[in-house]
Each structure stands twice: as structure tokens, then as C-alpha cells.
């Protein structure tokens, strides 16, 4: 599920640990998320960690390819939740593509993120947006 908001700026409420940065691409963002997940106690289940890394990859890749680049990045965790927050330079909302029966490249990442996480998109006053994806375990 995706909601559009107009004011959420912080990490998960009550986050016990977070990692901020400005990754240049998906691999760097995954490394930052892995660093947080490895240090967080209690350990995040392996399946959830995989989901988190997939969501990180998709959101950062979409920001780089379609939204003018990453302008902010945060992964935060508390008991039972991991949140990924990615800011980018475009106010346009993400979209998935309908492919029907045909296999075509592209357009699969956003629907995947929506299946794995609770997603909120905040259009920011500076012309960009903040996408927050909450993965529960």
C-alpha cells in the first residue's frame, strides 16, 4: 500500500539505531543497510534482511535512474521494524508498468517495493520527494 503524505521527515518513531548517508548507487546503499542490520540487536530475521536489501536497491536505483539522484538516505531500526527513507530530486510520484502477458524490461521494482513494505511518499517543498518504506518482522 502506498500513501502520499506532506510532512514526514524523520526516521521510524522510536528508532534505536539508524544509518544516514548519501549513497551514489544501490550497491553503496545496500552496504550501508547491511552495516546497520549486522549491528542491530535483536537480530533482524534473515528473510526480513533480504527484503530490506531488495527495497533499498529498488528505491535507490529508481532515484538514480528516474528522479535526478539520491539527495538523502536513511535506514533505521527498532524492535520489529526496519525503515528505509530515500529522498530524491523529483516531485513526480513513482509508477509501475502494466506488462500484460509480455515480458518487457523495467517497471517491476516499484510494485515489488509496495508488496514488501508499507510505503509513504511525501512530496517536499523543495521540488523533491521522500519515500519511506517500512518493513515489519
Coordinates of C-alpha atoms in Angstrom, one line a residue:
X1 CA 0.0 0.0 0.0
X2 CA 1.3 3.5 -0.8
X3 CA 0.1 6.7 0.8
X4 CA 1.0 10.2 -0.1
X5 CA 1.9 12.5 2.8
X6 CA 3.1 16.1 3.1
X7 CA 5.2 16.3 6.2
X8 CA 7.0 13.1 7.3
X9 CA 10.7 13.8 7.6
X10 CA 12.2 11.6 10.3
X11 CA 13.1 8.0 10.8
X12 CA 10.8 5.4 12.3
X13 CA 9.4 6.8 15.6
X14 CA 11.4 5.4 18.5
X15 CA 14.3 4.1 16.3
X16 CA 17.0 2.5 18.3
X17 CA 19.6 2.7 15.6
X18 CA 20.0 4.4 12.2
X19 CA 22.4 4.9 9.4
X20 CA 22.4 8.1 7.3
X21 CA 24.3 8.7 4.2
X22 CA 24.3 9.8 0.6
X23 CA 25.0 6.7 -1.5
X24 CA 25.9 7.1 -5.1
X25 CA 24.2 3.9 -6.1
X26 CA 22.4 0.8 -5.0
X27 CA 25.5 -1.2 -4.0
X28 CA 26.7 1.5 -1.6
X29 CA 23.2 1.9 -0.2
X30 CA 23.0 -1.9 0.4
X31 CA 26.4 -1.9 2.1
X32 CA 25.1 0.9 4.5
X33 CA 21.9 -1.1 5.2
X34 CA 23.9 -4.3 5.8
X35 CA 26.1 -2.4 8.3
X36 CA 23.1 -1.4 10.3
X37 CA 21.4 -4.8 10.1
X38 CA 24.6 -6.6 11.3
X39 CA 24.9 -4.4 14.4
X40 CA 21.2 -4.2 15.4
X41 CA 20.1 -6.3 18.3
X42 CA 17.9 -8.3 18.4
X43 CA 19.0 -9.6 15.0
X44 CA 16.6 -9.0 12.2
X45 CA 15.4 -12.3 10.7
X46 CA 17.3 -13.3 7.5
X47 CA 14.2 -13.1 5.3
X48 CA 13.4 -9.6 6.5
X49 CA 17.0 -8.6 6.0
X50 CA 16.8 -9.8 2.4
X51 CA 13.5 -7.9 1.9
X52 CA 15.1 -4.7 3.3
X53 CA 18.1 -5.0 1.0
X54 CA 15.8 -5.5 -2.0
X55 CA 13.7 -2.5 -1.1
X56 CA 16.9 -0.4 -0.6
X57 CA 18.2 -1.5 -4.1
X58 CA 14.9 -0.7 -5.8
X59 CA 14.4 2.7 -4.2
X60 CA 17.9 3.9 -4.7
X61 CA 18.1 2.6 -8.3
X62 CA 14.8 4.3 -9.1
X63 CA 16.0 7.6 -7.6
X64 CA 19.2 7.4 -9.7
X65 CA 17.5 6.4 -12.9
X66 CA 14.3 8.3 -12.8
X67 CA 14.4 11.1 -10.2
X68 CA 17.5 13.1 -10.5
X69 CA 19.6 11.1 -7.9
X70 CA 19.6 10.5 -4.2
X71 CA 19.5 13.6 -2.1
X72 CA 19.1 11.8 1.3
X73 CA 19.2 8.3 2.6
X74 CA 18.4 6.7 6.0
X75 CA 17.9 3.2 7.3
X76 CA 16.6 2.9 10.8
X77 CA 15.5 0.0 13.0
X78 CA 13.6 -0.6 16.2
X79 CA 12.1 -3.8 17.6
X80 CA 10.0 -5.4 14.8
X81 CA 10.6 -2.7 12.1
X82 CA 13.1 -1.5 9.7
X83 CA 12.5 1.7 7.7
X84 CA 14.2 2.8 4.5
X85 CA 13.9 6.5 3.7
X86 CA 15.1 7.8 0.3
X87 CA 14.9 11.4 -0.8
X88 CA 15.3 12.3 -4.4
X89 CA 15.2 15.4 -6.6
X90 CA 11.9 14.8 -8.4
X91 CA 8.4 15.6 -7.2
X92 CA 6.9 13.0 -9.6
X93 CA 5.3 10.0 -7.9
X94 CA 6.7 6.6 -8.8
X95 CA 4.8 4.4 -11.1
X96 CA 4.8 0.7 -12.1
X97 CA 4.1 -0.5 -15.6
X98 CA 1.5 -3.0 -16.7
X99 CA 3.1 -5.6 -18.9
X100 CA 0.2 -7.9 -19.5
X101 CA 1.4 -11.3 -20.9
X102 CA 4.6 -9.8 -22.4
X103 CA 8.0 -9.7 -20.7
X104 CA 9.4 -6.3 -21.1
X105 CA 12.4 -4.7 -19.2
X106 CA 11.7 -2.2 -16.4
X107 CA 8.8 -1.3 -14.3
X108 CA 8.9 -4.2 -11.8
X109 CA 10.7 -2.5 -8.9
X110 CA 8.0 -0.2 -7.6
X111 CA 5.3 -2.8 -7.4
X112 CA 7.8 -5.1 -5.7
X113 CA 8.6 -2.4 -3.1
X114 CA 4.9 -2.0 -2.5
X115 CA 4.4 -5.7 -1.8
X116 CA 7.3 -5.9 0.6
X117 CA 6.8 -2.7 2.6
X118 CA 4.3 -0.1 3.8
X119 CA 5.2 2.8 1.7
X120 CA 4.6 6.6 2.2
X121 CA 5.5 9.2 -0.4
X122 CA 6.0 12.7 0.7
X123 CA 6.2 15.5 -1.9
X124 CA 8.6 18.1 -0.5
X125 CA 8.5 21.8 -0.9
X126 CA 11.9 21.9 -2.5
X127 CA 10.7 20.0 -5.5
X128 CA 11.8 16.6 -4.5
X129 CA 10.1 13.7 -2.6
X130 CA 10.8 11.4 0.3
X131 CA 9.8 7.8 0.0
X132 CA 9.6 5.9 3.3
X133 CA 9.3 2.1 3.2
X134 CA 8.6 0.3 6.5
X135 CA 9.4 -3.5 6.6
X136 CA 7.9 -5.2 9.6
X137 CA 9.1 -8.5 11.0

